[in-house]
Short mmCIF file of C-alpha atoms in Angstrom, two decimals:
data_model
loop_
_atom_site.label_atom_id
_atom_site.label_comp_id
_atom_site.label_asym_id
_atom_site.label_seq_id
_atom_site.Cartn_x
_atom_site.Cartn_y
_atom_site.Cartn_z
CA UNK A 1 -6.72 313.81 136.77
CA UNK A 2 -8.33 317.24 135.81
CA UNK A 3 -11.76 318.35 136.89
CA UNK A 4 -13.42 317.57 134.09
CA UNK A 5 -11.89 314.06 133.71
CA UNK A 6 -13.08 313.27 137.08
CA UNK A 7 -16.77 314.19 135.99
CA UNK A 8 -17.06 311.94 132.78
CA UNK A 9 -15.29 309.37 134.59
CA UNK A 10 -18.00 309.64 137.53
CA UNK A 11 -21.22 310.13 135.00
CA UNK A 12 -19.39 307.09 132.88
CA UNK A 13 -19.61 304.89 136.35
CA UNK A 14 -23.02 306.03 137.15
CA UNK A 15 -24.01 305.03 133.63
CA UNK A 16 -22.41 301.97 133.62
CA UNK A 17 -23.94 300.78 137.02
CA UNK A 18 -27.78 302.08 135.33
CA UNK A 19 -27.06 299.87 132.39
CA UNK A 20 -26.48 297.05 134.73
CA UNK A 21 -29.39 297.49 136.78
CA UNK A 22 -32.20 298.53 134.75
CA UNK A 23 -31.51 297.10 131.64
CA UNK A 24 -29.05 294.53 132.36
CA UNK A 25 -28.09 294.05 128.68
CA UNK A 26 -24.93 291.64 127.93
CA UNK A 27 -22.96 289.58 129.79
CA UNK A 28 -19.37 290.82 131.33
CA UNK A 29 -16.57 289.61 128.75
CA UNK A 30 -14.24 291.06 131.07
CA UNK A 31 -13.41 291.49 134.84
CA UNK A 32 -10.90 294.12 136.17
CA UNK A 33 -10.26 293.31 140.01
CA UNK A 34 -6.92 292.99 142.90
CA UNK A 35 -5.42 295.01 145.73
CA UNK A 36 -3.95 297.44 142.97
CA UNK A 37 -7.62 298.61 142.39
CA UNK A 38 -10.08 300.57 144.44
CA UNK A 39 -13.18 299.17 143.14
CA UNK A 40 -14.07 296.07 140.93
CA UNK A 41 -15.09 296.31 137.63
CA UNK A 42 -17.29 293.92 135.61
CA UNK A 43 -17.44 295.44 131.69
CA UNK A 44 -19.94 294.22 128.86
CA UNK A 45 -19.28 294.45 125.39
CA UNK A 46 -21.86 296.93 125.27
CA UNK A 47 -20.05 299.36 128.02
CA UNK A 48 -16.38 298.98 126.53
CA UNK A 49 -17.62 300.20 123.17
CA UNK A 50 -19.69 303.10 125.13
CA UNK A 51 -16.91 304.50 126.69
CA UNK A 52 -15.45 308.41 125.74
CA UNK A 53 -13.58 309.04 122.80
CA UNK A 54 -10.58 309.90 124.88
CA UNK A 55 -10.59 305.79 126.24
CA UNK A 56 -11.10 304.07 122.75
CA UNK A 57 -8.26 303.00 120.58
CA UNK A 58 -8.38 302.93 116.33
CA UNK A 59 -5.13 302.32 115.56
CA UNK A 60 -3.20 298.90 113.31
CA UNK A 61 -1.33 296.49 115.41
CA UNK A 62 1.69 294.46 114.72
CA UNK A 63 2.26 290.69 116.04
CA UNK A 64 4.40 288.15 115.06
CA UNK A 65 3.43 284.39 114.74
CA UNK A 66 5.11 281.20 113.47
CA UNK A 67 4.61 282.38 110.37
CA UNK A 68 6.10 286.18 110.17
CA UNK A 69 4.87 289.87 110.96
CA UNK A 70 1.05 290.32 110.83
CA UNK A 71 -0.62 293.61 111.21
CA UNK A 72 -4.39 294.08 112.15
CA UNK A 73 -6.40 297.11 112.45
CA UNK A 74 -7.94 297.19 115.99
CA UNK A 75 -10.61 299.02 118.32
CA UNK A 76 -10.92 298.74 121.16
CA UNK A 77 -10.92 300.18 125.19
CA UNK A 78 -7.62 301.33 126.60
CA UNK A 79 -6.57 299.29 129.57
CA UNK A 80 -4.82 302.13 131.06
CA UNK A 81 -7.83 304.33 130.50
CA UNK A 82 -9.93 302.28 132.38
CA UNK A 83 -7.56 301.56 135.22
CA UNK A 84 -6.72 304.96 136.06
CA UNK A 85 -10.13 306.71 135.32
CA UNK A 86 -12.64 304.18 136.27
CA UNK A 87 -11.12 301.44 138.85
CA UNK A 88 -9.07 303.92 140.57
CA UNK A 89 -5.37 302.51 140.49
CA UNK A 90 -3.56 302.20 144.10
CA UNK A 91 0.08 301.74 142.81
CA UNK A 92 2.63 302.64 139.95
CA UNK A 93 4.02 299.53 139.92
CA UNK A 94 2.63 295.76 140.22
CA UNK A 95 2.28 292.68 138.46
CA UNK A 96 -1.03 291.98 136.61
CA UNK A 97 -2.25 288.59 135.88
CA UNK A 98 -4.52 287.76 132.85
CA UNK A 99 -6.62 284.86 133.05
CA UNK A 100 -8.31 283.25 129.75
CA UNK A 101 -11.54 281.91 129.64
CA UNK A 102 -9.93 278.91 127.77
CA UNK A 103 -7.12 278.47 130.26
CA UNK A 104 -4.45 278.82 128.49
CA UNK A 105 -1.86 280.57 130.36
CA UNK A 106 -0.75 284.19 129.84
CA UNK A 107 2.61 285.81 131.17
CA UNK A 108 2.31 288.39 133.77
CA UNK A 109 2.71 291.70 132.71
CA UNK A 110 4.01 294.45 134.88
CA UNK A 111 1.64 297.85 135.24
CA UNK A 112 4.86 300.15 134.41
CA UNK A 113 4.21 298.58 130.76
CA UNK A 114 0.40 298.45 131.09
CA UNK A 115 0.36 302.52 131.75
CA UNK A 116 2.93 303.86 128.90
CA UNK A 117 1.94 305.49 125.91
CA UNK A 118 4.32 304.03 123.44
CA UNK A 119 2.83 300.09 124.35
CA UNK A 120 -1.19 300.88 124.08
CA UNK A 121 -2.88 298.31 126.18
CA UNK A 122 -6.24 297.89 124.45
CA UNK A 123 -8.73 295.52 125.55
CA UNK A 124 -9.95 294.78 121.41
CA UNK A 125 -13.82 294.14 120.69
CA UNK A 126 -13.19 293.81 116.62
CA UNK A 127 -10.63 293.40 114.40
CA UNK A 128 -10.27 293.89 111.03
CA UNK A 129 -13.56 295.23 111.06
CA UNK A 130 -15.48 292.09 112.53
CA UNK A 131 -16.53 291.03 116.06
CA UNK A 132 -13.97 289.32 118.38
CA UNK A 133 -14.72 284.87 117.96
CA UNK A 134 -11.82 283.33 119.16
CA UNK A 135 -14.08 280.21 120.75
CA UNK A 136 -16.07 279.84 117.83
CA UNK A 137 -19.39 280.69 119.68
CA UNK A 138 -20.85 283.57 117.83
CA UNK A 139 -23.29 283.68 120.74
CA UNK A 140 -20.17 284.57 123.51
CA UNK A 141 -18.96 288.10 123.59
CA UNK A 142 -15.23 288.50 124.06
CA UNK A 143 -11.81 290.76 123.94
CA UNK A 144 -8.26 290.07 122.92
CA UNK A 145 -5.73 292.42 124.47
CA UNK A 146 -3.13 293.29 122.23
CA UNK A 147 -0.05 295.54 122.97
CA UNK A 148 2.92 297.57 120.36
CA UNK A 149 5.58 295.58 119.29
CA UNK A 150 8.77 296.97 121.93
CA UNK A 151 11.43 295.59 119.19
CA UNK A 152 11.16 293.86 116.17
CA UNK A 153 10.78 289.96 116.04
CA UNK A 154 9.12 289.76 119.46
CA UNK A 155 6.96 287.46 120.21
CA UNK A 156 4.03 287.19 122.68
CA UNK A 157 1.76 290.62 122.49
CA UNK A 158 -1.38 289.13 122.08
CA UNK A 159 -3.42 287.76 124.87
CA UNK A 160 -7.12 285.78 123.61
CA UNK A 161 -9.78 285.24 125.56
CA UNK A 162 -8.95 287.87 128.13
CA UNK A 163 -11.54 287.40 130.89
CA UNK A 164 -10.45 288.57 134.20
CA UNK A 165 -7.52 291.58 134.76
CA UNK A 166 -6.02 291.55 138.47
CA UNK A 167 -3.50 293.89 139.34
CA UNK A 168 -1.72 292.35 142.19
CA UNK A 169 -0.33 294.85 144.98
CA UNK A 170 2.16 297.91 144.76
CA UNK A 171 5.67 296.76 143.82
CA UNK A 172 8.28 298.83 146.50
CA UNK A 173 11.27 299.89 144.27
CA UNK A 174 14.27 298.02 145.09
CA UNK A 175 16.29 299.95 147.18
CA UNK A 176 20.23 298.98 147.42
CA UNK A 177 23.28 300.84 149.28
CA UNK A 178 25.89 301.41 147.04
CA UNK A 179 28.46 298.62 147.22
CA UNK A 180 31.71 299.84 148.99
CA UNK A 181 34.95 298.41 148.66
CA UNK A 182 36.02 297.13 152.14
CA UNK A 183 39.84 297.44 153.29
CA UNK A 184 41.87 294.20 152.85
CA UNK A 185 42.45 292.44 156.16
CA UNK A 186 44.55 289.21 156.39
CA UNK A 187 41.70 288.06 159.31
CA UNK A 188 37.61 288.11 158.14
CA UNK A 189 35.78 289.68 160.44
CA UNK A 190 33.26 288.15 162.43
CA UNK A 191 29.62 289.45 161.64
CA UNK A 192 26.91 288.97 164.40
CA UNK A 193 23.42 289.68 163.75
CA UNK A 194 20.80 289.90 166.79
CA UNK A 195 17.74 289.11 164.73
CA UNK A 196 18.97 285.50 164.45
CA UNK A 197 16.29 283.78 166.68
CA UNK A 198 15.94 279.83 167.29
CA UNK A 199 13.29 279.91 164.54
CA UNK A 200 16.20 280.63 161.85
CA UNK A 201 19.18 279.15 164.16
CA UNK A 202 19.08 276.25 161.32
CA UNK A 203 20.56 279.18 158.93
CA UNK A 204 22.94 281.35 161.25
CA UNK A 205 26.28 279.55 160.28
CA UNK A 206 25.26 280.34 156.64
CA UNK A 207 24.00 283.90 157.02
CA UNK A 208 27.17 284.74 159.47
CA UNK A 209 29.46 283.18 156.49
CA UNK A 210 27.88 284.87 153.40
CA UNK A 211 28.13 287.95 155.25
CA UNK A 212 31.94 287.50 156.16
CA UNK A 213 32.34 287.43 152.55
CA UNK A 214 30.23 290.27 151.48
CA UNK A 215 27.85 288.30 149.49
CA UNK A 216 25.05 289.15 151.83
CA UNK A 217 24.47 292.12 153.48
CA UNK A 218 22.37 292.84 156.43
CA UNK A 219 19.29 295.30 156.66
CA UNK A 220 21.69 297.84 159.52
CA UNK A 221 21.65 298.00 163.08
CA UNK A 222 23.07 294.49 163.12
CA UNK A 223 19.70 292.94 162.00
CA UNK A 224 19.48 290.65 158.76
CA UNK A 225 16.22 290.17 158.34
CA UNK A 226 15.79 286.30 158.09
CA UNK A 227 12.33 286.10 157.43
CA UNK A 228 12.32 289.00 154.37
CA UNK A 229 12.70 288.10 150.86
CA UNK A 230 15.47 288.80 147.92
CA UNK A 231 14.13 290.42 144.91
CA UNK A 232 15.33 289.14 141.70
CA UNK A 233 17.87 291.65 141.50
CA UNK A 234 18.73 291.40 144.68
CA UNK A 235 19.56 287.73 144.74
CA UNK A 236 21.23 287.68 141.14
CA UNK A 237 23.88 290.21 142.83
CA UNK A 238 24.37 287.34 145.15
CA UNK A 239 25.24 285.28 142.45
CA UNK A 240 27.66 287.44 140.68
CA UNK A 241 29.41 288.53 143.90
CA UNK A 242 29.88 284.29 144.49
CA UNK A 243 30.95 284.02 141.76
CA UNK A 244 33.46 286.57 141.64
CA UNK A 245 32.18 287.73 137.87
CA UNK A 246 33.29 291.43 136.90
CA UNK A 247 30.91 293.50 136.53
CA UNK A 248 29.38 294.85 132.85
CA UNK A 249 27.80 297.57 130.92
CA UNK A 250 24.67 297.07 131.16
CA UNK A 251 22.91 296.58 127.24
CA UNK A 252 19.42 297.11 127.41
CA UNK A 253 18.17 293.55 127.05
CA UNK A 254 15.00 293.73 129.08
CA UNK A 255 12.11 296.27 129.00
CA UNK A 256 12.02 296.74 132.91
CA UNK A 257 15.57 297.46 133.09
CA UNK A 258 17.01 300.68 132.69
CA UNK A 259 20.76 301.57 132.46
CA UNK A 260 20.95 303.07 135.56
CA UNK A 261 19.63 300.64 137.84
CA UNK A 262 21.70 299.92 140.32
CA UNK A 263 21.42 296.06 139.59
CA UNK A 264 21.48 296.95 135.83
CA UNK A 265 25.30 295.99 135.78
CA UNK A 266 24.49 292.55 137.68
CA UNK A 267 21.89 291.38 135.40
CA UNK A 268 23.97 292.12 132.51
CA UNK A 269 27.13 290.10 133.91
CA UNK A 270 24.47 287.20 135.56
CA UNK A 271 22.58 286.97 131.75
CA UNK A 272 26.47 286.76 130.29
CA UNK A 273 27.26 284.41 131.91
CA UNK A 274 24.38 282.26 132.11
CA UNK A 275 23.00 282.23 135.49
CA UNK A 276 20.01 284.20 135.09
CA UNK A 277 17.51 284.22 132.47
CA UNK A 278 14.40 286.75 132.15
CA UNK A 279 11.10 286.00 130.48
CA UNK A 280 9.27 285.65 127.06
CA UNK A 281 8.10 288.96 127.33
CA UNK A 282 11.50 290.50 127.23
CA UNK A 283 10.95 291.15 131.08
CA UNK A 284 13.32 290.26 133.81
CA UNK A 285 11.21 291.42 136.89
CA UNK A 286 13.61 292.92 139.03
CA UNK A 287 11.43 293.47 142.10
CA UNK A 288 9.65 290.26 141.77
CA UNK A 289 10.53 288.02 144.96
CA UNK A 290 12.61 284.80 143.95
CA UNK A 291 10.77 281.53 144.84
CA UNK A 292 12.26 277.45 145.32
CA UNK A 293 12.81 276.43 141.66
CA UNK A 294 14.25 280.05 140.45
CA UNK A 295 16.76 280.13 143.20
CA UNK A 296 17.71 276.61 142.45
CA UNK A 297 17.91 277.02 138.77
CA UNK A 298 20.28 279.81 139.48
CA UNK A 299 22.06 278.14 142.30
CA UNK A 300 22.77 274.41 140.08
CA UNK A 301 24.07 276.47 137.26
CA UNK A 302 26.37 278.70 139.59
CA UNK A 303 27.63 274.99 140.90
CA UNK A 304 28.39 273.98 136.92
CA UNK A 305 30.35 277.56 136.59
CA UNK A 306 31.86 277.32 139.98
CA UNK A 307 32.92 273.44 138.79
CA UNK A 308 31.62 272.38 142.08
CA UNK A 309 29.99 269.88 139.52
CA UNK A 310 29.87 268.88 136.07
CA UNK A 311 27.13 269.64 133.80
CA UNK A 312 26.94 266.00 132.64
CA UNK A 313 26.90 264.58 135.72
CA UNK A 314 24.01 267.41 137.28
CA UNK A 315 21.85 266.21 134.33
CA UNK A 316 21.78 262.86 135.21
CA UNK A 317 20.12 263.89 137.93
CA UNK A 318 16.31 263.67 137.15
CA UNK A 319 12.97 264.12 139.83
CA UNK A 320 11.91 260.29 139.25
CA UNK A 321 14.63 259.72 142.06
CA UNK A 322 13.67 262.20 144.07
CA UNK A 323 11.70 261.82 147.65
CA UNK A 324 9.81 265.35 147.56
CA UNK A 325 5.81 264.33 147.25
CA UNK A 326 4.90 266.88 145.24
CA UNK A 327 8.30 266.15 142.66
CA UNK A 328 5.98 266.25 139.95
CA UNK A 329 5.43 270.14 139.82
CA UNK A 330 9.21 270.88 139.29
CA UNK A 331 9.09 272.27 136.06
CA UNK A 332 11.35 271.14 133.48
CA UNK A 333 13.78 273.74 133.19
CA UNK A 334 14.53 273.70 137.04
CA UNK A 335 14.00 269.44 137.45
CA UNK A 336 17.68 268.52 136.96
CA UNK A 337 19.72 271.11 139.49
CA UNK A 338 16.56 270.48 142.18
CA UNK A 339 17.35 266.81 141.74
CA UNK A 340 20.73 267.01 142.27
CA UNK A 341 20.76 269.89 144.71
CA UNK A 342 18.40 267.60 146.87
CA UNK A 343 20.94 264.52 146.32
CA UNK A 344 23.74 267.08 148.13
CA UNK A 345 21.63 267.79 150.88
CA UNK A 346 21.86 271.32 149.79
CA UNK A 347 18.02 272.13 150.84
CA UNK A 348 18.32 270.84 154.19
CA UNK A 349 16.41 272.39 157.26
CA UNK A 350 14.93 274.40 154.25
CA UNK A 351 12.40 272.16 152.19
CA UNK A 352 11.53 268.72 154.12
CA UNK A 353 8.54 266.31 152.71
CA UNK A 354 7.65 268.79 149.89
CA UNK A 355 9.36 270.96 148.08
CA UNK A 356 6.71 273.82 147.11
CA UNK A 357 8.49 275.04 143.84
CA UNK A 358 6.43 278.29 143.56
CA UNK A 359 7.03 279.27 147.66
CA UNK A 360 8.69 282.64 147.68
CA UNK A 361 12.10 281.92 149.96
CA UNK A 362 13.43 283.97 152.33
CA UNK A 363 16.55 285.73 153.27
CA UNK A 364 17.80 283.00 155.59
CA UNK A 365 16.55 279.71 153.38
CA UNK A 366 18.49 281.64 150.48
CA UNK A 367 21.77 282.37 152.48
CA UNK A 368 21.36 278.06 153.28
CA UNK A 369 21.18 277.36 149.61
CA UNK A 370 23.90 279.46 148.49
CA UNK A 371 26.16 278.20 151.39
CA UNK A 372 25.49 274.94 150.78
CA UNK A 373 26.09 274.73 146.97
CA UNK A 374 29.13 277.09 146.67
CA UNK A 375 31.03 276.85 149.50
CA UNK A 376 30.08 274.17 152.52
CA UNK A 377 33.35 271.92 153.14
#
């Protein structure tokens, strides 16, 4: 930030913090806070449209809806503006979470996105040339972020109602040795780690076997790591590698995957195949750790590919039947491999009484899982 960028932002602070105080005009329509921030930021209508030329946006939009391509001429604040200049960001990457006043839920977006140019972020006070009244109370002020069109069709680049922005803490970039070929022995080689304490002893035949056949590797100095977490990327090279898939050229199918990530060539064979999905954004959140039902989405369809079971009989396999108490908040699109994954005893020693679908799982529930489904006798 140059000199004088630091000044307006500190006199545009100041103001905003006199407006508050002495005249205490407006209501906050939006709240900026999270560990990816220095300071917390509560905006009026009235301070958003205040703001230097340099932070407001006057530009036509693009969205698509059920019923085609719509464009709309907005103004508005730039997101990025304001998180760089005014709530002093802490990271480069992270996930941000939008919450709507009306509930209704809004995909994470990653800050990568939030922070380039060619998308525009803008938190929109009018449109069209009229005030923002998306809850039909002319008496409640309120924004609607919108964002560029990445490629044409997409869906899912306007977010109503917008009142509370949290950028969640710094994302560490994946970081993966290069895979090298090992020499053929007749015998597998036994692989020991020393970090396998009682706490994870449930695990260790799992780990030790994954790692005899290179589908998991350990963190060096003979230490795995059991309590650490596999990225997305991460664990869908675990899949492919079970699998035994070749390896593709990567396409370009999601916006936070370049061609030359290292797990670019993974996702692309994982997404071919049909192991791996990413989401309506036209994300696939590489870095993002994988929780319960992701791991045993993945893991049931591996079983179908690896035809350790049919796909007719895994979807007769429905939560009703299941004994986890809180079966109810299996979502849909993970309810029939958790069913029957549960039925094999695959998630044993790793999810007893409940099974916590969003709980991030680590290194050493994730080597039981894959064991268990793929290759347990």
């Amino acid at each position: 930030m140059t000199k004088f960028k630091k000044v307006s932002a500190l006199l545009l602070v100041i103001a905003m913090l006199f407006s508050q105080v002495v005249f205490a005009e407006g209501e906050a329509v939006v709240v900026i806070n999270g560990a990816g921030v220095e300071k917390e930021l509560s905006l009026t209508l009235d301070e958003l449209k205040a703001m230097p030329e340099e932070a407001q946006i006057d530009e036509e939009y693009i969205y698509n809806s059920k019923s085609g391509e719509k464009t709309v001429a907005v103004k508005g604040v730039s997101l990025a503006y304001v998180l760089e200049e005014l709530a002093g960001l802490k990271a480069e990457e992270a996930e941000v979470t939008m919450v709507a006043s009306d509930g209704y839920p809004i995909d994470p977006q990653m800050l990568s996105d939030i922070l380039a140019e060619s998308l525009k972020y803008v938190m929109a006070y009018e449109v069209d040339g009229s005030a923002i009244d998306n809850d039909e109370n002319p008496e409640t002020d309120e924004i609607v972020v919108y964002r560029k069109v990445k490629e044409a069709g997409e869906f899912g680049t306007v977010f109503k109602l917008v009142a509370e922005i949290t950028v969640g803490e710094a994302v560490e970039p994946v970081v993966e040795e290069p895979v090298v070929e090992e020499p053929v022995v007749e015998e597998p080689v036994a692989v020991v780690f020393t970090d396998i304490t009682d706490e994870f002893s449930f695990a260790k035949a799992a780990i030790e076997g994954l790692a005899q056949k290179g589908i998991v590797n350990g963190k060096g100095n003979n230490m795995y790591d059991p309590a650490g977490s596999f990225t997305r990327a991460e664990f869908c090279k675990i899949a492919v590698v079970s699998l035994g898939y070749e390896l593709v050229e990567y396409k370009g199918g999601f916006s936070d995957v370049k061609a030359s990530d290292w797990f670019a060539p993974y996702v692309q064979a994982a997404v071919e195949n049909g192991i791996f999905t990413g989401y309506p954004d036209g994300t696939f959140l590489p870095g993002k750790a994988i929780n319960r039902q992701e791991i045993a989405a993945v893991s049931g369809r591996a079983a179908v590919m690896a035809e350790v079971v049919a796909q007719e009989k895994l979807d007769k396999f429905v939560m009703e039947k299941s004994n986890y108490e809180d079966k109810l908040l299996v979502p849909e699109w993970a309810a029939n491999e958790v069913a029957w994954l549960e039925a094999q005893g695959v998630f044993t020693g790793v999810a007893e009484g409940q099974f916590q679908p969003t709980k991030v799982v680590n290194r050493a529930e994730a080597a039981v899982i894959v064991y268990n489904t793929l290759f347990a006798e």
